[in-house]
Amino acid sequence: MSAKARIGIIGCGAIASEIVKAAVVGMINADIVALMDIYPEKCERLAKMLEKKPEIYQTDIDEFLKHDMDYVVEAASQEAVREYGEKVLRRGINLVVLSVGALLDAELLERLRAIARDTGAHIYAPTGAIAGLDAIRALRLVGINRVALRTIKPPKSLGAKVSEPTVLYRGPAREAVKRFPFNVNVAAALSLAAGKEAEVEVIADPNTTKNTHVIIVESVASKLEIKIENTPSPENPRTSWLAALSVIELLRRLTGREEVVIGS
Ligand SMILES: NC(=O)c1ccc[n+]([C@@H]2O[C@H](COP(=O)([O-])OP(=O)(O)OC[C@H]3O[C@@H](n4cnc5c(N)ncnc54)[C@H](O)[C@@H]3O)[C@@H](O)[C@H]2O)c1
């Protein structure tokens, strides 16, 4: 087995907790060496699960980054990507971004890309709570005419109080990730994969307990209609369980050695 990778995590909430559990059972071939959260007690909770205790940080990114790490996973907020992304990449450490909405800021994305190019680090945006980014990336090669996303969640997750299904937002992805920074990161991943800004609709539905995403992609080669009905994470109902599984699967691939690789 290859040497264990060394991972640091920024943001010790619902997604981080699933990553730590995956590391504990050996699903990811990695040691979690450092944790950071504005509420350090959240890191303490995760550190307790680990045999080798990681160091814990609150805001001191420079100390956090002194650890020898292969990957830093941002599972915090778009603000954390803006605050810490550059420093992580400057140290040549690969950055896994969950708050993908931040990357729709073209100026920030270009800055991060330039640093990654210089240092040889990579920026990874896992597929997250949706499916189909492999096909969408492939279709981009011949051009995509339209990308649309409809997200339907229980009103509470969207900070809404409604008694019947209600459209809270209809418009471009860039604005959607600003209005719903913790709910429609998938709109950003979709737009970045397609190379075209997604048209987004956000619906609060009091009759559902699921987080549902319906994606439509139109291209000369294929038309895709993908519906994903997600069970919310018990720790954070705005986040779907699949989002955590998606980053675990990405880390599993990155830190292991697969003889047969399925999917692009
Ligand atoms: N890409 C996707 O498909 C997808 C899906 C679900 C969630 N997300 C995003 O991933 C991120 C994490 O999700 P979660 O469900 O684990 O959230 P969570 O609220 O359960 O946990 C986030 C943690 O990050 C901490 N935090 C926030 N800002 C910080 C900062 N600047 N520095 C340090 N710590 C900070 C919070 O205190 C909290 O403990 C969120 O931005 C969420 O919107 C992405």
PDB file of N, CA and C in Angstrom, residues 16-96:
ATOM      1  N   ALA A  16     -16.901  17.622   7.248  1.00  0.00           N
ATOM      2  CA  ALA A  16     -15.632  17.225   7.875  1.00  0.00           C
ATOM      3  C   ALA A  16     -15.826  16.000   8.754  1.00  0.00           C
ATOM      4  N   SER A  17     -16.933  15.952   9.453  1.00  0.00           N
ATOM      5  CA  SER A  17     -17.154  14.836  10.361  1.00  0.00           C
ATOM      6  C   SER A  17     -17.243  13.507   9.590  1.00  0.00           C
ATOM      7  N   GLU A  18     -17.870  13.533   8.406  1.00  0.00           N
ATOM      8  CA  GLU A  18     -17.928  12.310   7.580  1.00  0.00           C
ATOM      9  C   GLU A  18     -16.533  11.949   7.048  1.00  0.00           C
ATOM     10  N   ILE A  19     -15.729  12.956   6.703  1.00  0.00           N
ATOM     11  CA  ILE A  19     -14.376  12.679   6.197  1.00  0.00           C
ATOM     12  C   ILE A  19     -13.546  12.021   7.295  1.00  0.00           C
ATOM     13  N   VAL A  20     -13.657  12.558   8.510  1.00  0.00           N
ATOM     14  CA  VAL A  20     -12.888  11.996   9.625  1.00  0.00           C
ATOM     15  C   VAL A  20     -13.312  10.546   9.890  1.00  0.00           C
ATOM     16  N   LYS A  21     -14.619  10.304   9.868  1.00  0.00           N
ATOM     17  CA  LYS A  21     -15.099   8.919  10.081  1.00  0.00           C
ATOM     18  C   LYS A  21     -14.529   7.999   9.008  1.00  0.00           C
ATOM     19  N   ALA A  22     -14.465   8.484   7.762  1.00  0.00           N
ATOM     20  CA  ALA A  22     -13.935   7.660   6.661  1.00  0.00           C
ATOM     21  C   ALA A  22     -12.445   7.370   6.867  1.00  0.00           C
ATOM     22  N   ALA A  23     -11.734   8.345   7.409  1.00  0.00           N
ATOM     23  CA  ALA A  23     -10.298   8.135   7.668  1.00  0.00           C
ATOM     24  C   ALA A  23     -10.122   7.126   8.802  1.00  0.00           C
ATOM     25  N   VAL A  24     -10.987   7.209   9.812  1.00  0.00           N
ATOM     26  CA  VAL A  24     -10.884   6.302  10.969  1.00  0.00           C
ATOM     27  C   VAL A  24     -11.036   4.845  10.525  1.00  0.00           C
ATOM     28  N   VAL A  25     -11.969   4.581   9.628  1.00  0.00           N
ATOM     29  CA  VAL A  25     -12.197   3.186   9.207  1.00  0.00           C
ATOM     30  C   VAL A  25     -11.298   2.784   8.035  1.00  0.00           C
ATOM     31  N   GLY A  26     -10.391   3.658   7.628  1.00  0.00           N
ATOM     32  CA  GLY A  26      -9.429   3.308   6.569  1.00  0.00           C
ATOM     33  C   GLY A  26     -10.002   3.403   5.165  1.00  0.00           C
ATOM     34  N   MET A  27     -11.165   4.032   5.039  1.00  0.00           N
ATOM     35  CA  MET A  27     -11.767   4.198   3.704  1.00  0.00           C
ATOM     36  C   MET A  27     -10.899   5.150   2.873  1.00  0.00           C
ATOM     37  N   ILE A  28     -10.234   6.072   3.581  1.00  0.00           N
ATOM     38  CA  ILE A  28      -9.281   6.981   2.925  1.00  0.00           C
ATOM     39  C   ILE A  28      -7.908   6.636   3.493  1.00  0.00           C
ATOM     40  N   ASN A  29      -6.914   6.498   2.598  1.00  0.00           N
ATOM     41  CA  ASN A  29      -5.573   6.135   3.050  1.00  0.00           C
ATOM     42  C   ASN A  29      -4.818   7.405   3.478  1.00  0.00           C
ATOM     43  N   ALA A  30      -5.226   7.955   4.621  1.00  0.00           N
ATOM     44  CA  ALA A  30      -4.678   9.257   5.008  1.00  0.00           C
ATOM     45  C   ALA A  30      -4.711   9.466   6.509  1.00  0.00           C
ATOM     46  N   ASP A  31      -3.790  10.319   6.972  1.00  0.00           N
ATOM     47  CA  ASP A  31      -3.838  10.807   8.354  1.00  0.00           C
ATOM     48  C   ASP A  31      -4.378  12.237   8.317  1.00  0.00           C
ATOM     49  N   ILE A  32      -5.272  12.525   9.254  1.00  0.00           N
ATOM     50  CA  ILE A  32      -5.761  13.907   9.386  1.00  0.00           C
ATOM     51  C   ILE A  32      -4.803  14.588  10.372  1.00  0.00           C
ATOM     52  N   VAL A  33      -3.990  15.512   9.875  1.00  0.00           N
ATOM     53  CA  VAL A  33      -2.925  16.055  10.726  1.00  0.00           C
ATOM     54  C   VAL A  33      -3.273  17.397  11.368  1.00  0.00           C
ATOM     55  N   ALA A  34      -4.208  18.140  10.773  1.00  0.00           N
ATOM     56  CA  ALA A  34      -4.552  19.445  11.355  1.00  0.00           C
ATOM     57  C   ALA A  34      -5.997  19.798  11.048  1.00  0.00           C
ATOM     58  N   LEU A  35      -6.640  20.435  12.029  1.00  0.00           N
ATOM     59  CA  LEU A  35      -8.040  20.841  11.875  1.00  0.00           C
ATOM     60  C   LEU A  35      -8.158  22.315  12.232  1.00  0.00           C
ATOM     61  N   MET A  36      -9.052  23.001  11.542  1.00  0.00           N
ATOM     62  CA  MET A  36      -9.225  24.427  11.832  1.00  0.00           C
ATOM     63  C   MET A  36     -10.705  24.789  11.790  1.00  0.00           C
ATOM     64  N   ASP A  37     -11.148  25.583  12.755  1.00  0.00           N
ATOM     65  CA  ASP A  37     -12.534  26.064  12.740  1.00  0.00           C
ATOM     66  C   ASP A  37     -12.607  27.304  13.625  1.00  0.00           C
ATOM     67  N   ILE A  38     -13.465  28.255  13.230  1.00  0.00           N
ATOM     68  CA  ILE A  38     -13.631  29.445  14.066  1.00  0.00           C
ATOM     69  C   ILE A  38     -14.175  29.042  15.439  1.00  0.00           C
ATOM     70  N   TYR A  39     -14.816  27.864  15.518  1.00  0.00           N
ATOM     71  CA  TYR A  39     -15.229  27.308  16.815  1.00  0.00           C
ATOM     72  C   TYR A  39     -14.375  26.075  17.085  1.00  0.00           C
ATOM     73  N   PRO A  40     -13.252  26.251  17.785  1.00  0.00           N
ATOM     74  CA  PRO A  40     -12.317  25.129  17.928  1.00  0.00           C
ATOM     75  C   PRO A  40     -12.914  23.901  18.622  1.00  0.00           C
ATOM     76  N   GLU A  41     -13.984  24.119  19.410  1.00  0.00           N
ATOM     77  CA  GLU A  41     -14.611  22.957  20.071  1.00  0.00           C
ATOM     78  C   GLU A  41     -15.170  21.971  19.038  1.00  0.00           C
ATOM     79  N   LYS A  42     -15.487  22.489  17.848  1.00  0.00           N
ATOM     80  CA  LYS A  42     -15.968  21.597  16.780  1.00  0.00           C
ATOM     81  C   LYS A  42     -14.824  20.693  16.315  1.00  0.00           C
ATOM     82  N   CYS A  43     -13.619  21.235  16.306  1.00  0.00           N
ATOM     83  CA  CYS A  43     -12.448  20.415  15.938  1.00  0.00           C
ATOM     84  C   CYS A  43     -12.185  19.372  17.019  1.00  0.00           C
ATOM     85  N   GLU A  44     -12.322  19.791  18.295  1.00  0.00           N
ATOM     86  CA  GLU A  44     -12.071  18.870  19.417  1.00  0.00           C
ATOM     87  C   GLU A  44     -12.939  17.621  19.267  1.00  0.00           C
ATOM     88  N   ARG A  45     -14.189  17.831  18.893  1.00  0.00           N
ATOM     89  CA  ARG A  45     -15.153  16.731  18.745  1.00  0.00           C
ATOM     90  C   ARG A  45     -14.641  15.729  17.701  1.00  0.00           C
ATOM     91  N   LEU A  46     -14.098  16.245  16.611  1.00  0.00           N
ATOM     92  CA  LEU A  46     -13.601  15.353  15.552  1.00  0.00           C
ATOM     93  C   LEU A  46     -12.278  14.711  15.964  1.00  0.00           C
ATOM     94  N   ALA A  47     -11.426  15.502  16.638  1.00  0.00           N
ATOM     95  CA  ALA A  47     -10.108  14.993  17.044  1.00  0.00           C
ATOM     96  C   ALA A  47     -10.260  13.781  17.952  1.00  0.00           C
ATOM     97  N   LYS A  48     -11.320  13.789  18.766  1.00  0.00           N
ATOM     98  CA  LYS A  48     -11.563  12.673  19.702  1.00  0.00           C
ATOM     99  C   LYS A  48     -11.702  11.342  18.983  1.00  0.00           C
ATOM    100  N   MET A  49     -12.192  11.384  17.729  1.00  0.00           N
ATOM    101  CA  MET A  49     -12.414  10.130  16.985  1.00  0.00           C
ATOM    102  C   MET A  49     -11.100   9.534  16.480  1.00  0.00           C
ATOM    103  N   LEU A  50     -10.058  10.369  16.420  1.00  0.00           N
ATOM    104  CA  LEU A  50      -8.825   9.953  15.751  1.00  0.00           C
ATOM    105  C   LEU A  50      -7.788   9.429  16.745  1.00  0.00           C
ATOM    106  N   GLU A  51      -7.078   8.381  16.327  1.00  0.00           N
ATOM    107  CA  GLU A  51      -6.063   7.796  17.215  1.00  0.00           C
ATOM    108  C   GLU A  51      -4.868   8.745  17.346  1.00  0.00           C
ATOM    109  N   LYS A  52      -4.350   9.189  16.154  1.00  0.00           N
ATOM    110  CA  LYS A  52      -3.259  10.183  16.167  1.00  0.00           C
ATOM    111  C   LYS A  52      -3.905  11.552  16.239  1.00  0.00           C
ATOM    112  N   LYS A  53      -3.710  12.261  17.335  1.00  0.00           N
ATOM    113  CA  LYS A  53      -4.432  13.531  17.534  1.00  0.00           C
ATOM    114  C   LYS A  53      -3.910  14.631  16.609  1.00  0.00           C
ATOM    115  N   PRO A  54      -4.792  15.234  15.833  1.00  0.00           N
ATOM    116  CA  PRO A  54      -4.374  16.351  14.977  1.00  0.00           C
ATOM    117  C   PRO A  54      -4.206  17.626  15.804  1.00  0.00           C
ATOM    118  N   GLU A  55      -3.414  18.564  15.295  1.00  0.00           N
ATOM    119  CA  GLU A  55      -3.331  19.884  15.926  1.00  0.00           C
ATOM    120  C   GLU A  55      -4.588  20.666  15.543  1.00  0.00           C
ATOM    121  N   ILE A  56      -4.993  21.558  16.461  1.00  0.00           N
ATOM    122  CA  ILE A  56      -6.232  22.319  16.237  1.00  0.00           C
ATOM    123  C   ILE A  56      -5.941  23.822  16.171  1.00  0.00           C
ATOM    124  N   TYR A  57      -6.568  24.478  15.214  1.00  0.00           N
ATOM    125  CA  TYR A  57      -6.365  25.918  15.031  1.00  0.00           C
ATOM    126  C   TYR A  57      -7.704  26.615  14.911  1.00  0.00           C
ATOM    127  N   GLN A  58      -7.703  27.905  15.283  1.00  0.00           N
ATOM    128  CA  GLN A  58      -8.935  28.685  15.187  1.00  0.00           C
ATOM    129  C   GLN A  58      -8.885  29.601  13.961  1.00  0.00           C
ATOM    130  N   THR A  59      -7.874  30.454  13.907  1.00  0.00           N
ATOM    131  CA  THR A  59      -7.780  31.368  12.761  1.00  0.00           C
ATOM    132  C   THR A  59      -6.356  31.475  12.225  1.00  0.00           C
ATOM    133  N   ASP A  60      -5.398  30.850  12.923  1.00  0.00           N
ATOM    134  CA  ASP A  60      -3.998  31.061  12.545  1.00  0.00           C
ATOM    135  C   ASP A  60      -3.596  30.168  11.368  1.00  0.00           C
ATOM    136  N   ILE A  61      -3.900  30.647  10.182  1.00  0.00           N
ATOM    137  CA  ILE A  61      -3.662  29.859   8.969  1.00  0.00           C
ATOM    138  C   ILE A  61      -2.171  29.588   8.759  1.00  0.00           C
ATOM    139  N   ASP A  62      -1.318  30.552   9.156  1.00  0.00           N
ATOM    140  CA  ASP A  62       0.122  30.345   8.925  1.00  0.00           C
ATOM    141  C   ASP A  62       0.640  29.156   9.747  1.00  0.00           C
ATOM    142  N   GLU A  63       0.184  29.052  10.990  1.00  0.00           N
ATOM    143  CA  GLU A  63       0.590  27.909  11.834  1.00  0.00           C
ATOM    144  C   GLU A  63      -0.007  26.614  11.277  1.00  0.00           C
ATOM    145  N   PHE A  64      -1.274  26.674  10.891  1.00  0.00           N
ATOM    146  CA  PHE A  64      -1.960  25.504  10.308  1.00  0.00           C
ATOM    147  C   PHE A  64      -1.175  24.990   9.099  1.00  0.00           C
ATOM    148  N   LEU A  65      -0.691  25.931   8.291  1.00  0.00           N
ATOM    149  CA  LEU A  65      -0.023  25.526   7.040  1.00  0.00           C
ATOM    150  C   LEU A  65       1.440  25.120   7.244  1.00  0.00           C
ATOM    151  N   LYS A  66       1.924  25.209   8.481  1.00  0.00           N
ATOM    152  CA  LYS A  66       3.300  24.743   8.725  1.00  0.00           C
ATOM    153  C   LYS A  66       3.369  23.216   8.693  1.00  0.00           C
ATOM    154  N   HIS A  67       2.210  22.576   8.824  1.00  0.00           N
ATOM    155  CA  HIS A  67       2.193  21.101   8.749  1.00  0.00           C
ATOM    156  C   HIS A  67       2.524  20.669   7.325  1.00  0.00           C
ATOM    157  N   ASP A  68       3.217  19.540   7.264  1.00  0.00           N
ATOM    158  CA  ASP A  68       3.503  18.947   5.965  1.00  0.00           C
ATOM    159  C   ASP A  68       2.210  18.257   5.518  1.00  0.00           C
ATOM    160  N   MET A  69       1.537  18.828   4.497  1.00  0.00           N
ATOM    161  CA  MET A  69       0.233  18.272   4.091  1.00  0.00           C
ATOM    162  C   MET A  69       0.180  18.094   2.578  1.00  0.00           C
ATOM    163  N   ASP A  70      -0.506  17.055   2.142  1.00  0.00           N
ATOM    164  CA  ASP A  70      -0.717  16.835   0.703  1.00  0.00           C
ATOM    165  C   ASP A  70      -1.989  17.526   0.233  1.00  0.00           C
ATOM    166  N   TYR A  71      -2.989  17.558   1.119  1.00  0.00           N
ATOM    167  CA  TYR A  71      -4.283  18.138   0.748  1.00  0.00           C
ATOM    168  C   TYR A  71      -4.831  18.968   1.904  1.00  0.00           C
ATOM    169  N   VAL A  72      -5.384  20.121   1.578  1.00  0.00           N
ATOM    170  CA  VAL A  72      -6.218  20.832   2.541  1.00  0.00           C
ATOM    171  C   VAL A  72      -7.634  20.792   1.989  1.00  0.00           C
ATOM    172  N   VAL A  73      -8.556  20.311   2.812  1.00  0.00           N
ATOM    173  CA  VAL A  73      -9.964  20.289   2.408  1.00  0.00           C
ATOM    174  C   VAL A  73     -10.653  21.490   3.036  1.00  0.00           C
ATOM    175  N   GLU A  74     -11.225  22.340   2.197  1.00  0.00           N
ATOM    176  CA  GLU A  74     -12.052  23.442   2.700  1.00  0.00           C
ATOM    177  C   GLU A  74     -13.474  22.936   2.776  1.00  0.00           C
ATOM    178  N   ALA A  75     -13.995  22.821   3.994  1.00  0.00           N
ATOM    179  CA  ALA A  75     -15.395  22.414   4.191  1.00  0.00           C
ATOM    180  C   ALA A  75     -16.012  23.406   5.161  1.00  0.00           C
ATOM    181  N   ALA A  76     -15.856  24.696   4.846  1.00  0.00           N
ATOM    182  CA  ALA A  76     -16.242  25.746   5.801  1.00  0.00           C
ATOM    183  C   ALA A  76     -17.260  26.706   5.196  1.00  0.00           C
ATOM    184  N   SER A  77     -16.813  27.552   4.284  1.00  0.00           N
ATOM    185  CA  SER A  77     -17.676  28.606   3.729  1.00  0.00           C
ATOM    186  C   SER A  77     -16.952  29.246   2.547  1.00  0.00           C
ATOM    187  N   GLN A  78     -17.737  29.956   1.733  1.00  0.00           N
ATOM    188  CA  GLN A  78     -17.117  30.668   0.600  1.00  0.00           C
ATOM    189  C   GLN A  78     -16.083  31.663   1.110  1.00  0.00           C
ATOM    190  N   GLU A  79     -16.375  32.256   2.268  1.00  0.00           N
ATOM    191  CA  GLU A  79     -15.463  33.226   2.874  1.00  0.00           C
ATOM    192  C   GLU A  79     -14.093  32.562   3.144  1.00  0.00           C
ATOM    193  N   ALA A  80     -14.126  31.323   3.619  1.00  0.00           N
ATOM    194  CA  ALA A  80     -12.871  30.613   3.928  1.00  0.00           C
ATOM    195  C   ALA A  80     -12.052  30.383   2.657  1.00  0.00           C
ATOM    196  N   VAL A  81     -12.723  30.131   1.536  1.00  0.00           N
ATOM    197  CA  VAL A  81     -11.999  29.945   0.266  1.00  0.00           C
ATOM    198  C   VAL A  81     -11.287  31.248  -0.085  1.00  0.00           C
ATOM    199  N   ARG A  82     -12.017  32.358   0.074  1.00  0.00           N
ATOM    200  CA  ARG A  82     -11.431  33.669  -0.249  1.00  0.00           C
ATOM    201  C   ARG A  82     -10.291  33.994   0.710  1.00  0.00           C
ATOM    202  N   GLU A  83     -10.489  33.664   1.993  1.00  0.00           N
ATOM    203  CA  GLU A  83      -9.485  34.017   3.005  1.00  0.00           C
ATOM    204  C   GLU A  83      -8.221  33.174   2.916  1.00  0.00           C
ATOM    205  N   TYR A  84      -8.397  31.862   2.679  1.00  0.00           N
ATOM    206  CA  TYR A  84      -7.266  30.943   2.850  1.00  0.00           C
ATOM    207  C   TYR A  84      -6.769  30.252   1.588  1.00  0.00           C
ATOM    208  N   GLY A  85      -7.584  30.275   0.528  1.00  0.00           N
ATOM    209  CA  GLY A  85      -7.243  29.516  -0.677  1.00  0.00           C
ATOM    210  C   GLY A  85      -5.849  29.818  -1.215  1.00  0.00           C
ATOM    211  N   GLU A  86      -5.543  31.109  -1.329  1.00  0.00           N
ATOM    212  CA  GLU A  86      -4.258  31.511  -1.914  1.00  0.00           C
ATOM    213  C   GLU A  86      -3.091  30.971  -1.105  1.00  0.00           C
ATOM    214  N   LYS A  87      -3.199  31.099   0.219  1.00  0.00           N
ATOM    215  CA  LYS A  87      -2.078  30.689   1.081  1.00  0.00           C
ATOM    216  C   LYS A  87      -1.826  29.188   0.985  1.00  0.00           C
ATOM    217  N   VAL A  88      -2.909  28.426   0.912  1.00  0.00           N
ATOM    218  CA  VAL A  88      -2.779  26.960   0.810  1.00  0.00           C
ATOM    219  C   VAL A  88      -2.008  26.614  -0.466  1.00  0.00           C
ATOM    220  N   LEU A  89      -2.450  27.192  -1.578  1.00  0.00           N
ATOM    221  CA  LEU A  89      -1.855  26.869  -2.883  1.00  0.00           C
ATOM    222  C   LEU A  89      -0.425  27.384  -2.980  1.00  0.00           C
ATOM    223  N   ARG A  90      -0.168  28.538  -2.370  1.00  0.00           N
ATOM    224  CA  ARG A  90       1.185  29.101  -2.397  1.00  0.00           C
ATOM    225  C   ARG A  90       2.200  28.160  -1.762  1.00  0.00           C
ATOM    226  N   ARG A  91       1.726  27.371  -0.775  1.00  0.00           N
ATOM    227  CA  ARG A  91       2.620  26.393  -0.130  1.00  0.00           C
ATOM    228  C   ARG A  91       2.722  25.115  -0.942  1.00  0.00           C
ATOM    229  N   GLY A  92       2.095  25.113  -2.118  1.00  0.00           N
ATOM    230  CA  GLY A  92       2.168  23.938  -2.986  1.00  0.00           C
ATOM    231  C   GLY A  92       1.270  22.803  -2.514  1.00  0.00           C
ATOM    232  N   ILE A  93       0.327  23.131  -1.627  1.00  0.00           N
ATOM    233  CA  ILE A  93      -0.584  22.093  -1.107  1.00  0.00           C
ATOM    234  C   ILE A  93      -1.852  22.079  -1.968  1.00  0.00           C
ATOM    235  N   ASN A  94      -2.295  20.881  -2.340  1.00  0.00           N
ATOM    236  CA  ASN A  94      -3.523  20.744  -3.127  1.00  0.00           C
ATOM    237  C   ASN A  94      -4.723  21.195  -2.295  1.00  0.00           C
ATOM    238  N   LEU A  95      -5.662  21.876  -2.969  1.00  0.00           N
ATOM    239  CA  LEU A  95      -6.820  22.412  -2.250  1.00  0.00           C
ATOM    240  C   LEU A  95      -8.097  21.752  -2.761  1.00  0.00           C
ATOM    241  N   VAL A  96      -8.844  21.148  -1.847  1.00  0.00           N
ATOM    242  CA  VAL A  96     -10.144  20.568  -2.200  1.00  0.00           C
ATOM    243  C   VAL A  96     -11.213  21.555  -1.715  1.00  0.00           C
TER     244      VAL A  96
END
